[in-house]
PDB file of C-alpha atoms and ligand atoms in Angstrom:
ATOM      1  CA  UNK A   1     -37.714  44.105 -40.795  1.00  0.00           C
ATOM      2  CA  UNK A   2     -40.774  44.514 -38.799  1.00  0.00           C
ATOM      3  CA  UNK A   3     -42.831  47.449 -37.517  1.00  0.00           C
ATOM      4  CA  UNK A   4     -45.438  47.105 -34.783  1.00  0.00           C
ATOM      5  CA  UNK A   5     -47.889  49.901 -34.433  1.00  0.00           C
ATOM      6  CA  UNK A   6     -49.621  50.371 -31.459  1.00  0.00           C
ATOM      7  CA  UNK A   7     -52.723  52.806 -30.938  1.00  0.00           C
ATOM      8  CA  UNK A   8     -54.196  53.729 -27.601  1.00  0.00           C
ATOM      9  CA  UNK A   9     -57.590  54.120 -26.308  1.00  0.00           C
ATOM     10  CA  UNK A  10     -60.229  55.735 -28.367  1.00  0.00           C
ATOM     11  CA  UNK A  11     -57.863  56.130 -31.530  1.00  0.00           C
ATOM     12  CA  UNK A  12     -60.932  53.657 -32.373  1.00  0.00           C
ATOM     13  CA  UNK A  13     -63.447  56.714 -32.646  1.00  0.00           C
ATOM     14  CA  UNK A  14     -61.191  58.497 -35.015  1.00  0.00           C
ATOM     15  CA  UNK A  15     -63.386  59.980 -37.952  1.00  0.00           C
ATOM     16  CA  UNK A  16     -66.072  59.947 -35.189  1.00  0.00           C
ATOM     17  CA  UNK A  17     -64.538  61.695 -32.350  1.00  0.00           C
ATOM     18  CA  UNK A  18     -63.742  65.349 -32.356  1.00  0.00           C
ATOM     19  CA  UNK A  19     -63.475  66.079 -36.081  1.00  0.00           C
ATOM     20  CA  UNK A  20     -61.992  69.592 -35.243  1.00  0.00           C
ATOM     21  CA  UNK A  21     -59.226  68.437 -33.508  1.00  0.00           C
ATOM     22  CA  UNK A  22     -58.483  64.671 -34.966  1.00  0.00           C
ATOM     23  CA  UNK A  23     -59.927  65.283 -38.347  1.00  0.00           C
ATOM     24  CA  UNK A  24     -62.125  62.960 -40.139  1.00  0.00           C
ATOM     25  CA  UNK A  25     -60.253  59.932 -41.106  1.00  0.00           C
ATOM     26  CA  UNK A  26     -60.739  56.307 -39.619  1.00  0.00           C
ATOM     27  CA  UNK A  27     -57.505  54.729 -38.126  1.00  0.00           C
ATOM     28  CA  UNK A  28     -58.340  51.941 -40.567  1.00  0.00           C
ATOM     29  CA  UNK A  29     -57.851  54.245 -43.456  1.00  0.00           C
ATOM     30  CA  UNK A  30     -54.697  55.911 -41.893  1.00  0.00           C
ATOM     31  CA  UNK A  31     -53.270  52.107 -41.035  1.00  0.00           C
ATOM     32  CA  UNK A  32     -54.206  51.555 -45.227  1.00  0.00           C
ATOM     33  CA  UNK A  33     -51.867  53.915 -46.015  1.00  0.00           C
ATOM     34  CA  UNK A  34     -49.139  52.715 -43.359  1.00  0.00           C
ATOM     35  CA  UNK A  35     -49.580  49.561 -45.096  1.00  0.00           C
ATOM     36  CA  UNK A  36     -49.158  51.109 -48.363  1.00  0.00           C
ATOM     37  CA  UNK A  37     -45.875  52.573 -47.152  1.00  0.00           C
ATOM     38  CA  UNK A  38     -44.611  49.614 -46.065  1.00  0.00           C
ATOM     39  CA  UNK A  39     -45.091  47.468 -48.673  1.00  0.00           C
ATOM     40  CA  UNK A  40     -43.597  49.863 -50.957  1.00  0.00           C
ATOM     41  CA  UNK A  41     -40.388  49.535 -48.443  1.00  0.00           C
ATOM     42  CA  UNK A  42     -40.082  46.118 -48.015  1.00  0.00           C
ATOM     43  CA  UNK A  43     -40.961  46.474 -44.158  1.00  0.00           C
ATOM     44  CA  UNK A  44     -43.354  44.003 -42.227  1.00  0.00           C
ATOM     45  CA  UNK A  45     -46.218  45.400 -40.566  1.00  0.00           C
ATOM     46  CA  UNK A  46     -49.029  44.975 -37.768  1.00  0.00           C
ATOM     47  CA  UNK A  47     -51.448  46.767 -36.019  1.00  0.00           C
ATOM     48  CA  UNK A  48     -52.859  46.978 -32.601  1.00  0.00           C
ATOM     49  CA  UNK A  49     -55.206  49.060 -30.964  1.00  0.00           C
ATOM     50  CA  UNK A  50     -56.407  48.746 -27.453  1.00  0.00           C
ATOM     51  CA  UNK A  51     -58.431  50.914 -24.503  1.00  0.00           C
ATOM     52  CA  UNK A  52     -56.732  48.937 -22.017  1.00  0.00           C
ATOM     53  CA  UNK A  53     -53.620  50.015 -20.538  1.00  0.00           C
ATOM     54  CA  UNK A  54     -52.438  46.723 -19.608  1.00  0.00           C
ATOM     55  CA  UNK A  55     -53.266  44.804 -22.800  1.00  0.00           C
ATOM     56  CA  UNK A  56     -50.636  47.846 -24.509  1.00  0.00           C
ATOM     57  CA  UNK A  57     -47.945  47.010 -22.287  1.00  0.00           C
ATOM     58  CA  UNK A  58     -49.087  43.149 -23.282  1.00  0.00           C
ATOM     59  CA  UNK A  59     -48.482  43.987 -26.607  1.00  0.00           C
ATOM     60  CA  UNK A  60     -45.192  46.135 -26.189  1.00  0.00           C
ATOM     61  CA  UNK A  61     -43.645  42.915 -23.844  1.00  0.00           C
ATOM     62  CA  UNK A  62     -44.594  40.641 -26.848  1.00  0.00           C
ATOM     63  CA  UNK A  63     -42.320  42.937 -29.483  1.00  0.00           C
ATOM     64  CA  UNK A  64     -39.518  41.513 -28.017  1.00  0.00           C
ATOM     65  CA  UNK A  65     -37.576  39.137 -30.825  1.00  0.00           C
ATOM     66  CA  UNK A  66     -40.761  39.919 -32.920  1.00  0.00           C
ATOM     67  CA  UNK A  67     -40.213  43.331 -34.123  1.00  0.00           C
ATOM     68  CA  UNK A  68     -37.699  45.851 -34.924  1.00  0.00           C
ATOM     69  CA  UNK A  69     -39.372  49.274 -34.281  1.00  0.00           C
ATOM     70  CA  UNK A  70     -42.529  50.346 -32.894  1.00  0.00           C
ATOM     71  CA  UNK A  71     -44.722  53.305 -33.830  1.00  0.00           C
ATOM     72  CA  UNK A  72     -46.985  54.092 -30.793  1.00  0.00           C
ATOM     73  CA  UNK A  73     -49.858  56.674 -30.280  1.00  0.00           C
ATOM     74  CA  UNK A  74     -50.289  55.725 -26.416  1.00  0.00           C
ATOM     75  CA  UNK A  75     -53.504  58.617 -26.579  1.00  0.00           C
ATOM     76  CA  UNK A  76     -54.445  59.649 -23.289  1.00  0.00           C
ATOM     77  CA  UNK A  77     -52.066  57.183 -21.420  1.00  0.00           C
ATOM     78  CA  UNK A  78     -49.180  59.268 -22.769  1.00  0.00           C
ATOM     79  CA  UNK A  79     -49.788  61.835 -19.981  1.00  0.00           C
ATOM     80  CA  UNK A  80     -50.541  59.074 -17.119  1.00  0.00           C
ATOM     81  CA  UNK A  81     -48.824  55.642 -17.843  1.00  0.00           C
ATOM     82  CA  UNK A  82     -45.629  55.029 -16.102  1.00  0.00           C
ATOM     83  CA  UNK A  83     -46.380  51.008 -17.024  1.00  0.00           C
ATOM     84  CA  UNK A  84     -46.499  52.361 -20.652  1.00  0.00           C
ATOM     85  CA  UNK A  85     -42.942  54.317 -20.673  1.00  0.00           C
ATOM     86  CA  UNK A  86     -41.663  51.267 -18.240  1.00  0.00           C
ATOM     87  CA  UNK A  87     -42.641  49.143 -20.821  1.00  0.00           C
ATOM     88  CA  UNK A  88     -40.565  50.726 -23.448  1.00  0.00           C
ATOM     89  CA  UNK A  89     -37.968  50.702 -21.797  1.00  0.00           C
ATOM     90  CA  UNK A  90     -37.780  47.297 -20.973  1.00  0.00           C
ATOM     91  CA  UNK A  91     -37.895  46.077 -24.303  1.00  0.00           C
ATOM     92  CA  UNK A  92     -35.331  48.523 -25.651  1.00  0.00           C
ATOM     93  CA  UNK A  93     -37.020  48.446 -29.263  1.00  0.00           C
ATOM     94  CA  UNK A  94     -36.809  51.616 -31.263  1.00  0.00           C
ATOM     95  CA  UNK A  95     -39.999  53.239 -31.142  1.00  0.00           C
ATOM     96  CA  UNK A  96     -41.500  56.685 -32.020  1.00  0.00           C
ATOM     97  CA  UNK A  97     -44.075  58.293 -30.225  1.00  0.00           C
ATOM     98  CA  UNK A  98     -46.851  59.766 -32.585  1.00  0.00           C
ATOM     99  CA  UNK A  99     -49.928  62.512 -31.648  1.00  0.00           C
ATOM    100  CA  UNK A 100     -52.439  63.675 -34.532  1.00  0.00           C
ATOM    101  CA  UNK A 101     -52.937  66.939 -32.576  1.00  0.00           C
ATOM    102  CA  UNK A 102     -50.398  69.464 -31.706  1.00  0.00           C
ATOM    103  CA  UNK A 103     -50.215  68.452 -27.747  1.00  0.00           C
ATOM    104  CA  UNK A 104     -47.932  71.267 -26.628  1.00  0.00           C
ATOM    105  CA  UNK A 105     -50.851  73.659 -28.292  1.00  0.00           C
ATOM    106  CA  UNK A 106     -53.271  72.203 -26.181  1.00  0.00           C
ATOM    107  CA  UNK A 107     -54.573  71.795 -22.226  1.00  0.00           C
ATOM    108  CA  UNK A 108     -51.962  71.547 -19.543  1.00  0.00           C
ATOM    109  CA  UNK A 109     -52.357  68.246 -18.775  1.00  0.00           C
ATOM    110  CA  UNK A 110     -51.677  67.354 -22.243  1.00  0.00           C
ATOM    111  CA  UNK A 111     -48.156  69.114 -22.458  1.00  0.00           C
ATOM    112  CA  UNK A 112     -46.686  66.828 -20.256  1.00  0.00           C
ATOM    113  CA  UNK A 113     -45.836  63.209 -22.357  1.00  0.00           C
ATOM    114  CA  UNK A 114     -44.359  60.482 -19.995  1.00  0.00           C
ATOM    115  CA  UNK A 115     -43.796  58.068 -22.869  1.00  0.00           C
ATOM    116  CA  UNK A 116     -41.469  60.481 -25.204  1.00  0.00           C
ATOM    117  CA  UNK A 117     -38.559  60.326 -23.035  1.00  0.00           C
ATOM    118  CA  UNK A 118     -37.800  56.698 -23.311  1.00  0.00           C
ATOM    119  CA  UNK A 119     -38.395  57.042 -27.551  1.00  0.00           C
ATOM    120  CA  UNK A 120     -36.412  57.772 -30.303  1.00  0.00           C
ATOM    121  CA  UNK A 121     -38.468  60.988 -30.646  1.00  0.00           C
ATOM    122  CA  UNK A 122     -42.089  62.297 -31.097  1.00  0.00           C
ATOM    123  CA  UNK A 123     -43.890  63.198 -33.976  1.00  0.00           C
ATOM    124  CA  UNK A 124     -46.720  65.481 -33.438  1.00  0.00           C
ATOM    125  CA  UNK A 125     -49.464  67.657 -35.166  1.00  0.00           C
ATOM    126  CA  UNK A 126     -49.931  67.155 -38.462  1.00  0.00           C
ATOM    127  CA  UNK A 127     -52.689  64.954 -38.121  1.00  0.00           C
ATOM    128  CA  UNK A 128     -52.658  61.548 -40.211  1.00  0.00           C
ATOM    129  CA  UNK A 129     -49.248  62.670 -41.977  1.00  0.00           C
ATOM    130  CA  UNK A 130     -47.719  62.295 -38.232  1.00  0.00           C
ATOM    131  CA  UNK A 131     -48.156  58.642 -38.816  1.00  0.00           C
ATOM    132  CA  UNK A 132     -46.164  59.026 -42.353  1.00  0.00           C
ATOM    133  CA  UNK A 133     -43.399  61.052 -40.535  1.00  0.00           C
ATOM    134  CA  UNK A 134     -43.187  58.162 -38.198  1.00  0.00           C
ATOM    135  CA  UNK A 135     -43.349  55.278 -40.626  1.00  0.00           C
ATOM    136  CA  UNK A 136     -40.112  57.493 -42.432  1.00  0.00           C
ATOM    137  CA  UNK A 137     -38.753  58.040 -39.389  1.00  0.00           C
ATOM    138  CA  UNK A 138     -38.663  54.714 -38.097  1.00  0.00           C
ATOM    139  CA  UNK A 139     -37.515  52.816 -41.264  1.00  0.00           C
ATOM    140  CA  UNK A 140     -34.263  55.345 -41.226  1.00  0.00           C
ATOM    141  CA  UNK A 141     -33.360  54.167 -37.286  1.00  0.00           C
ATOM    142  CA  UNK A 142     -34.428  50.219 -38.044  1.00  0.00           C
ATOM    143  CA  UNK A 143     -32.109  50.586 -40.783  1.00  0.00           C
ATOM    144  CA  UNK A 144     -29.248  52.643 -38.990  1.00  0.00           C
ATOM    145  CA  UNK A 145     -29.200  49.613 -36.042  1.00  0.00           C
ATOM    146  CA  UNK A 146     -29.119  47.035 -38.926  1.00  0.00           C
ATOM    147  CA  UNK A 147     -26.577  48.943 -40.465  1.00  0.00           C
ATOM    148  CA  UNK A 148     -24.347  49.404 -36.801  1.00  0.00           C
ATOM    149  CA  UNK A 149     -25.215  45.585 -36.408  1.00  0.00           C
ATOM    150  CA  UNK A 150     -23.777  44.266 -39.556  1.00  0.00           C
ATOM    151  CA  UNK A 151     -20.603  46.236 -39.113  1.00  0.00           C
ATOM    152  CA  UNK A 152     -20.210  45.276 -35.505  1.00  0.00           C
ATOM    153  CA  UNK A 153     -20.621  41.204 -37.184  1.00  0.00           C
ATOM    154  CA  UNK A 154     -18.175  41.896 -39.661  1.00  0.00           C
ATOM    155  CA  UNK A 155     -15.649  43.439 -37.173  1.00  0.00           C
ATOM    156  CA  UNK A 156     -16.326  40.129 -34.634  1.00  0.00           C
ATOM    157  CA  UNK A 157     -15.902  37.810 -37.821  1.00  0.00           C
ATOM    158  CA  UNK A 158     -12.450  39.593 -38.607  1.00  0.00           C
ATOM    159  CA  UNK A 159     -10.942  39.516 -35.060  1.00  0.00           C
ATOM    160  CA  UNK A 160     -11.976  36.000 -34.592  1.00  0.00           C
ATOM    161  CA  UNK A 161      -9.834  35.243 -38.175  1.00  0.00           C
ATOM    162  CA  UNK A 162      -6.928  37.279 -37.157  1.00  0.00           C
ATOM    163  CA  UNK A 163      -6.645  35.329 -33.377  1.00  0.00           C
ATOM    164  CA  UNK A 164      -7.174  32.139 -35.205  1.00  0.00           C
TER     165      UNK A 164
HETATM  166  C1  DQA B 201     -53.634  62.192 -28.947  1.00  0.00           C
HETATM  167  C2  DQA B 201     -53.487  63.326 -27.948  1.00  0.00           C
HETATM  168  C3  DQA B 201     -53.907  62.886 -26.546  1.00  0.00           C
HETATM  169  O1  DQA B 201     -53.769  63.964 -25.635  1.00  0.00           O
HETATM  170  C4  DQA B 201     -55.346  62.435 -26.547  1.00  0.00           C
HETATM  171  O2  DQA B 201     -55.696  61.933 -25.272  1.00  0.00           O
HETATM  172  C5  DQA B 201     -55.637  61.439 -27.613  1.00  0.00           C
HETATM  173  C6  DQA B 201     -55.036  61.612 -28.934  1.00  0.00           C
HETATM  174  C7  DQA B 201     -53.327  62.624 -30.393  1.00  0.00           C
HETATM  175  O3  DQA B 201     -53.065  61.767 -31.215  1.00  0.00           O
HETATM  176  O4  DQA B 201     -53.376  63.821 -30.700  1.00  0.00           O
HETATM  177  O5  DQA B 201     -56.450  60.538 -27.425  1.00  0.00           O
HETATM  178  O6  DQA B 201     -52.702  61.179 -28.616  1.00  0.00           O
END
């Protein structure tokens, strides 16, 4: 199983940009201990970050038949992109919607998420553990539609015996 994480503009500047809000940890050191994570649960993982809203819906299009959950921070596009949620939910791929900062606790603008309502759910404010929460989170649904899948197989593989 396979988990593509995707990381929005200026996530890049993290441990740079506003330490009192985003803390001071590098997304490379938060993606070391996704990686960590993963390994230790047999899941697949890669990495993407981008300021360009286009080249993210690029890279959501190209999860399709590649992976089985996504993990997205879509940063400021969360409260702008419609080609971000559309996205989404064109490639109907589990995915979880991650913030480091408590967004509802913040500026209007930033209360409003256009993304969340085509994920699973949204993890947010609890800085770098968000991204745990999310890695937990979406190992438990990737594993609940393999789960659902296998059953469905078995109950195709049994009718097809029994009209046979
Ligand atoms: C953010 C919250 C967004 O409002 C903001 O534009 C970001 C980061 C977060 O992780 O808290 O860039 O997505």
């Amino acid at each position: 199983m396979k988990v593509v994480v995707i990381q929005g503009p200026n996530l890049n500047m993290l441990g740079h940009r506003e330490q009192s809000i985003y803390g001071p940890m590098k997304l490379e050191d938060i993606h070391n201990q996704m990686r960590a994570f993963a390994e230790q649960n047999g899941i697949e993982i890669e990495f993407f970050q981008s300021n360009l809203e286009g080249e993210i819906v690029d890279r959501i299009q190209e999860c399709l038949g590649e992976a089985d959950g996504i993990i997205i921070n879509p940063a400021a596009y969360t409260h702008t992109s419609i080609a971000i949620r559309d996205a989404i939910s064109a490639v109907q791929i589990p995915t979880v919607e991650v913030h480091l900062s408590n967004v509802y606790a913040r500026e209007e603008f930033r209360q409003k998420s256009l993304t969340a309502p085509v994920c699973a759910g949204q993890i947010a404010g609890f800085g770098p553990f968000s991204y745990h929460m999310a890695m937990i989170a979406i190992v438990q649904i990737m594993n609940e539609v393999k789960a659902m899948r296998e059953a469905q197989q078995a109950q195709q593989a049994q009718q097809a015996l029994q009209n046979n």
